[in-house]
Short mmCIF file of C-alpha atoms in Angstrom, two decimals:
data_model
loop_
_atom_site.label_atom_id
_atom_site.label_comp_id
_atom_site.label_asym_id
_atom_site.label_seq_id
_atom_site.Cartn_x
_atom_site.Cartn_y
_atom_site.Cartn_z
CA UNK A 1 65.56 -11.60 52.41
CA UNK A 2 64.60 -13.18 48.83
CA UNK A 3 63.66 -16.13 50.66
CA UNK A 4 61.51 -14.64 53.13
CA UNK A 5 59.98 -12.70 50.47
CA UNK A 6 59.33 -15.95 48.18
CA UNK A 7 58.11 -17.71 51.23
CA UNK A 8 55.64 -15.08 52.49
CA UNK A 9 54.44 -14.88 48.38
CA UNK A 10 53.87 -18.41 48.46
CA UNK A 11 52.12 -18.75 51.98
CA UNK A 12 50.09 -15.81 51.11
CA UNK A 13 48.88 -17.44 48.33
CA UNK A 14 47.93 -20.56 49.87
CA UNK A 15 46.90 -19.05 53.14
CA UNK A 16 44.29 -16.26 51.98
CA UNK A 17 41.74 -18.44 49.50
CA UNK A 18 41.06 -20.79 52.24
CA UNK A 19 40.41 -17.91 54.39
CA UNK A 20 38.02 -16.74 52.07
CA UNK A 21 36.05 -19.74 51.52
CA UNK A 22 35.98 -19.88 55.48
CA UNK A 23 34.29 -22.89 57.15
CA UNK A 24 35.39 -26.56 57.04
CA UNK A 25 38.52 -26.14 54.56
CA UNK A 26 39.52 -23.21 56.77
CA UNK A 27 38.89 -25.01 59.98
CA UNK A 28 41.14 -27.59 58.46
CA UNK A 29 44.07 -25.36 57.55
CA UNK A 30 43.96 -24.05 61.24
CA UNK A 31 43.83 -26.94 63.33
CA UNK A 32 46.76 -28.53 61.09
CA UNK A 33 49.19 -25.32 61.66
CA UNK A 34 47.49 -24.93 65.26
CA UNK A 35 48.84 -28.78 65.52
CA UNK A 36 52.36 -27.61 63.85
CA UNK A 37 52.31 -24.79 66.35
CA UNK A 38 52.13 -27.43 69.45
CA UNK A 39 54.35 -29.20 67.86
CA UNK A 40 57.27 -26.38 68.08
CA UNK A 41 56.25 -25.48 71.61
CA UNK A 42 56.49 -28.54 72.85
CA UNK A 43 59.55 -29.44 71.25
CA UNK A 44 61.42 -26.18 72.82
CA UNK A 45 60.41 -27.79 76.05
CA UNK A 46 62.72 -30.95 74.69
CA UNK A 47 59.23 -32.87 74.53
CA UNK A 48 57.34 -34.62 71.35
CA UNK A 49 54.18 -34.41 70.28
CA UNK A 50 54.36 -37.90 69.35
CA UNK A 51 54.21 -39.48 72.96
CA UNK A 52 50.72 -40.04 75.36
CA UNK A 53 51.07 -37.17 77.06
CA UNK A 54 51.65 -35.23 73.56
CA UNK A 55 48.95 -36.68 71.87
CA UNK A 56 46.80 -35.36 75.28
CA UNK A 57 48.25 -32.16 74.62
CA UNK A 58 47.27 -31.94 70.44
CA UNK A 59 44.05 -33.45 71.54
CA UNK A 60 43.02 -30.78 74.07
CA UNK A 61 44.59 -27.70 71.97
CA UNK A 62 41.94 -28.85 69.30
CA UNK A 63 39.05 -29.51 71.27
CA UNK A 64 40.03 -25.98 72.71
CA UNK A 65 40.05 -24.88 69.06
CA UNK A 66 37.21 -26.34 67.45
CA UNK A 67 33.51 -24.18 67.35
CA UNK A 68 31.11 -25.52 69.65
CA UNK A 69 28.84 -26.24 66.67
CA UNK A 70 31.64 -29.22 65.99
CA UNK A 71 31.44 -30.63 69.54
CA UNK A 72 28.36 -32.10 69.56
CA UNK A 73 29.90 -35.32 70.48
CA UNK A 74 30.78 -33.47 74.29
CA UNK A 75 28.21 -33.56 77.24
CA UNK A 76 26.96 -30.28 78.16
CA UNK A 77 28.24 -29.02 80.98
CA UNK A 78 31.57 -29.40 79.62
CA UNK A 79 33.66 -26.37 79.05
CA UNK A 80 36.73 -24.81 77.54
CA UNK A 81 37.79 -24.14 81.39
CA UNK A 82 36.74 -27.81 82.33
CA UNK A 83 38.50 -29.15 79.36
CA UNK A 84 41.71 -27.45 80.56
CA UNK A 85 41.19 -28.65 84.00
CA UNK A 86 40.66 -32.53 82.84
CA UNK A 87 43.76 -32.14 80.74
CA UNK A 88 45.75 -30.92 83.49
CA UNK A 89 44.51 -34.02 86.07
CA UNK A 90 45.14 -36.62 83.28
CA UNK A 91 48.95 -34.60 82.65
CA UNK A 92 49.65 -34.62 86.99
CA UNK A 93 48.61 -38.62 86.81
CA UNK A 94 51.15 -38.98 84.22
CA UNK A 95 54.53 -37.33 86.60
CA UNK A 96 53.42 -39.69 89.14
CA UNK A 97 54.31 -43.32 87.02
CA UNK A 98 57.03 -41.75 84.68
CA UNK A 99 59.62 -41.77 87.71
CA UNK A 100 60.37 -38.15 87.00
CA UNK A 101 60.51 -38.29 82.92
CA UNK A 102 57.49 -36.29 82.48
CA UNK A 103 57.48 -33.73 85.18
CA UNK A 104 55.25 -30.88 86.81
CA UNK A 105 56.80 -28.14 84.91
CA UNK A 106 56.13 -30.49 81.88
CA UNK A 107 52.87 -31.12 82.20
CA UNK A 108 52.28 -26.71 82.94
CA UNK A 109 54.24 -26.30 79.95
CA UNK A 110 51.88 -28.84 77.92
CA UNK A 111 48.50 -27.47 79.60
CA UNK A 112 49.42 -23.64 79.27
CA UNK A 113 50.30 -24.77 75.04
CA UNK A 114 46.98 -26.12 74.43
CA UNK A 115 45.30 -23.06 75.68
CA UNK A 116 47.73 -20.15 74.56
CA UNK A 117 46.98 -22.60 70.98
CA UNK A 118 43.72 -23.57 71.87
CA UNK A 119 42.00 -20.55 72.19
CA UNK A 120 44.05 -18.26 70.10
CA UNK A 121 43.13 -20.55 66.99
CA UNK A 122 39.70 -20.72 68.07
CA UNK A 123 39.21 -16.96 68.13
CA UNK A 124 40.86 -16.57 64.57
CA UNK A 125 37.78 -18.63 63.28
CA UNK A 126 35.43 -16.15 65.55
CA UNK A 127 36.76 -13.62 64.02
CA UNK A 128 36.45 -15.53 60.27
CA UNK A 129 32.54 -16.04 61.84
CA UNK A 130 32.23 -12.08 61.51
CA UNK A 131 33.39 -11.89 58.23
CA UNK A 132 36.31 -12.08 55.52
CA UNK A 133 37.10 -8.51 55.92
CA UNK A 134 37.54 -8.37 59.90
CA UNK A 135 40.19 -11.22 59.76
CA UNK A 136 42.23 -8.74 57.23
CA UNK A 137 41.24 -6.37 59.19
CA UNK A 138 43.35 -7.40 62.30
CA UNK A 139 45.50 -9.49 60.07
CA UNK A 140 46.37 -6.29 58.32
CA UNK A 141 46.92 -4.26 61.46
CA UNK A 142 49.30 -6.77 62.96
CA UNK A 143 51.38 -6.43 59.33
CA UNK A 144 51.22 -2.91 59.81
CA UNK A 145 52.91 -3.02 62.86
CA UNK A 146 55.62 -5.23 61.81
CA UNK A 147 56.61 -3.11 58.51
CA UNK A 148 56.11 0.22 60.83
CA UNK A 149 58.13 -0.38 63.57
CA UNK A 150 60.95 -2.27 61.08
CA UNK A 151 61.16 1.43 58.53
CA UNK A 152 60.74 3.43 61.61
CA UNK A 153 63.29 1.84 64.34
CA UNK A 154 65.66 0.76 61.34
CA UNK A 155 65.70 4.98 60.37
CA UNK A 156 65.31 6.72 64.09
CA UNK A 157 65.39 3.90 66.40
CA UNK A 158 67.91 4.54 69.42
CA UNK A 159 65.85 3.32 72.72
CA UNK A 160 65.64 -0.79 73.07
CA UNK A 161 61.99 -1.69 74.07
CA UNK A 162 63.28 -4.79 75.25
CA UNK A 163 66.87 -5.51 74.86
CA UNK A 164 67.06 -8.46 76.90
CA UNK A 165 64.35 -10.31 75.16
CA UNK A 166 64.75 -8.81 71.33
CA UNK A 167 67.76 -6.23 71.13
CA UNK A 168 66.99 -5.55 67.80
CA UNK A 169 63.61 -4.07 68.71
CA UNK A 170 63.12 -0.30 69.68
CA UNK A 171 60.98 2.17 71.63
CA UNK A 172 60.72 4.37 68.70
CA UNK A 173 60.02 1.17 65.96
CA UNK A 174 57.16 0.42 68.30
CA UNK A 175 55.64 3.55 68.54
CA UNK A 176 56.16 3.78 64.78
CA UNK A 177 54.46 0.57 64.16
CA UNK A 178 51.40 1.58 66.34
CA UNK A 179 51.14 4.89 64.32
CA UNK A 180 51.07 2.71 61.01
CA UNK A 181 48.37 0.15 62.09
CA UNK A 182 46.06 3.36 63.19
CA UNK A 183 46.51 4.65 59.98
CA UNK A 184 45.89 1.63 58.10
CA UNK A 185 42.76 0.79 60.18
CA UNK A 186 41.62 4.45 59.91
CA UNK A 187 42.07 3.92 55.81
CA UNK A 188 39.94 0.36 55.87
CA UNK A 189 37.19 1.49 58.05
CA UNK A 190 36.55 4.34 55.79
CA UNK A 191 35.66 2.13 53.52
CA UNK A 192 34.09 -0.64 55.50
CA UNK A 193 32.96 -0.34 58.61
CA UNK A 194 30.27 -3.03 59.54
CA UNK A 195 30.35 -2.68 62.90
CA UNK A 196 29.51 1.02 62.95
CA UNK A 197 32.41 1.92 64.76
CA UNK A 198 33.65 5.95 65.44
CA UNK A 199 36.89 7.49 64.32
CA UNK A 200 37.89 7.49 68.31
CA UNK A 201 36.84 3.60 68.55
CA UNK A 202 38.95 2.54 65.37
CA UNK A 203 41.88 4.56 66.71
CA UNK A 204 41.49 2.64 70.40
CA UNK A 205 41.02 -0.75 68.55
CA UNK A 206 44.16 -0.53 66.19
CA UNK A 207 46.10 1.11 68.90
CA UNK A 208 45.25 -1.68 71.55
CA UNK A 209 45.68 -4.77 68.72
CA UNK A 210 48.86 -3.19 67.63
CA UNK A 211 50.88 -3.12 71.30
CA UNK A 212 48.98 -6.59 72.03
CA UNK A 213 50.76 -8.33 68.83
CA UNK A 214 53.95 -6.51 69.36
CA UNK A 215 53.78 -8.47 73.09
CA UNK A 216 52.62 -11.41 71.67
CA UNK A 217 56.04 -11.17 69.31
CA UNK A 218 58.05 -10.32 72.53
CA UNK A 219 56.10 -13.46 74.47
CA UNK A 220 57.37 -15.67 71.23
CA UNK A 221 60.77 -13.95 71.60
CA UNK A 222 61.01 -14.69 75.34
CA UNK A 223 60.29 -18.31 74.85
CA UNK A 224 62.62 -18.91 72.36
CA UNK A 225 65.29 -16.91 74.28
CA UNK A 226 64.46 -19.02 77.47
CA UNK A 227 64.71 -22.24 75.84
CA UNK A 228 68.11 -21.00 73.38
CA UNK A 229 66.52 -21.99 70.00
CA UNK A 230 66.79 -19.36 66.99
CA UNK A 231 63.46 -19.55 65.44
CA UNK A 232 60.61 -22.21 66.77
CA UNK A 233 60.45 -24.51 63.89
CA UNK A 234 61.73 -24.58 60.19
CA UNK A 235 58.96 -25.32 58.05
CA UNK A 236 58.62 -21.56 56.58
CA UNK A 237 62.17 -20.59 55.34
CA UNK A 238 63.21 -17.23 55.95
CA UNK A 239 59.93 -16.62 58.57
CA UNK A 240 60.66 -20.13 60.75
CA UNK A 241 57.82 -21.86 62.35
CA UNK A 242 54.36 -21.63 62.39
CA UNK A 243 54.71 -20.01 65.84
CA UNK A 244 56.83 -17.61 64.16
CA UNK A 245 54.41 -16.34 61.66
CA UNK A 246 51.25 -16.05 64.13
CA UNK A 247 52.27 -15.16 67.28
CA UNK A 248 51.22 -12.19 67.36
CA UNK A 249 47.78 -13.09 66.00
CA UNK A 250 47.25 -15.37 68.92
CA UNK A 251 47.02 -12.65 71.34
CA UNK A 252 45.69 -10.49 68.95
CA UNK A 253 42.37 -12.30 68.23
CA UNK A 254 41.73 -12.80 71.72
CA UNK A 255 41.96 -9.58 72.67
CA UNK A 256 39.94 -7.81 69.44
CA UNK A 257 36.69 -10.15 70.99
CA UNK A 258 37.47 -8.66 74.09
CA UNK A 259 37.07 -5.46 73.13
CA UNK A 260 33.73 -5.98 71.07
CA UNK A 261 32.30 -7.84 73.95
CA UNK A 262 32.99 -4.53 75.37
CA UNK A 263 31.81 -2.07 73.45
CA UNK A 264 28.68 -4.17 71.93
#
């Protein structure tokens, strides 16, 4: 626990003053841990980033990542979906003169990592577009939700949510974690609320981002149990990988432009 406590000090340290300056440095940070991240996926699936078809892989997840106002250098015409496509053609080409090395279910497994990577990275700086305060925002609700449903399903937790997937995790924690991030957002938005929102909205929003990043977790926790690895990478001790620290953030950010799109 010291550990994890040191390590989250030290991350948060480095982590939050490059999300406030925002921009290039941040854009940086993220496409190096988004790059980290593909790096652990791919590796569960016994495959290295360090190969062709890896390099294929790190190079679509950051197109996939990257503002359009960086990709200047692509035709127009050329899409996120397009770009997923091509990647996926150029992957198939590759099972057919690897005499069964690099298979199908490789190349799905390298295509679906560049966009679950892709695109969750790229929203995180969409959300970083809207301002400083939105990314703690959601960053803060998706804490919430972790220290909630720990207090809550460590004291009355009886009910696994998921016991084949993460026994430790309960019906009751999860519930209680939801509760927390409603409070917290209903606490934040009393004191900023840019985007006008009503007490009903804010409770929807933290509601929905808090059961979205407690699947993402499970989704994490699935793949790891699937491919019998503890944690997805090392390079945090006490937290694990990179894919450990933000996988709930790459469904939540996703999902939070959803629902503005929706609303707005």
């Amino acid at each position: 626990m010291k550990t994890r406590v040191i390590t989250g000090i030290v991350a948060a340290a480095v982590f939050i003053p490059f999300l406030w300056l925002g921009g290039l440095a941040l854009q940086l940070l993220m496409t190096a841990i988004g790059l980290i991240a593909v790096q652990e996926l791919l590796k569960m699936k016994k495959l290295t980033i360090f190969s062709v078809e890896g390099i294929i892989t790190a190079l679509a997840t950051v197109l996939l990542m990257l503002p359009e106002s960086y990709l200047h250098f692509i035709p127009d015409g050329i899409d996120a979906m397009l770009l997923i496509y091509l990647e996926a053609l150029i992957l198939f080409v590759f099972t057919v003169f690897s005499r069964n090395d690099f298979t199908f279910d490789d190349a799905a497994a390298s295509v679906l990592t560049s966009l679950y990577v892709g695109r969750g990275f790229y929203y995180f700086m969409q959300t970083r577009d809207i301002g400083f305060w939105m990314v703690l925002l959601v960053l803060f609700i998706i804490w919430g939700t972790d220290i909630g449903a720990y207090m809550i399903g460590r004291k009355i937790g009886k009910n696994k949510l998921a016991p084949a997937i993460s026994p430790n995790k309960t019906i009751e924690g999860s519930v209680g974690g939801s509760i927390a991030a409603v409070l917290i957002a209903i606490v934040f938005f009393h004191y900023y609320n840019p985007l006008g929102l009503s007490m009903g909205l804010q409770i929807m929003l933290a509601a929905l981002l808090s059961v979205c990043g407690q699947m993402g977790d499970l989704v994490e926790s699935a793949f790891k149990r699937y491919f019998g690895v503890k944690d997805a990478g090392k390079i945090l001790p006490g937290h694990g990988g990179m894919l450990d620290r933000f996988d709930s953030t790459l469904f939540v950010m996703p999902v939070f432009h959803i629902f503005l799109n929706f609303i707005f």
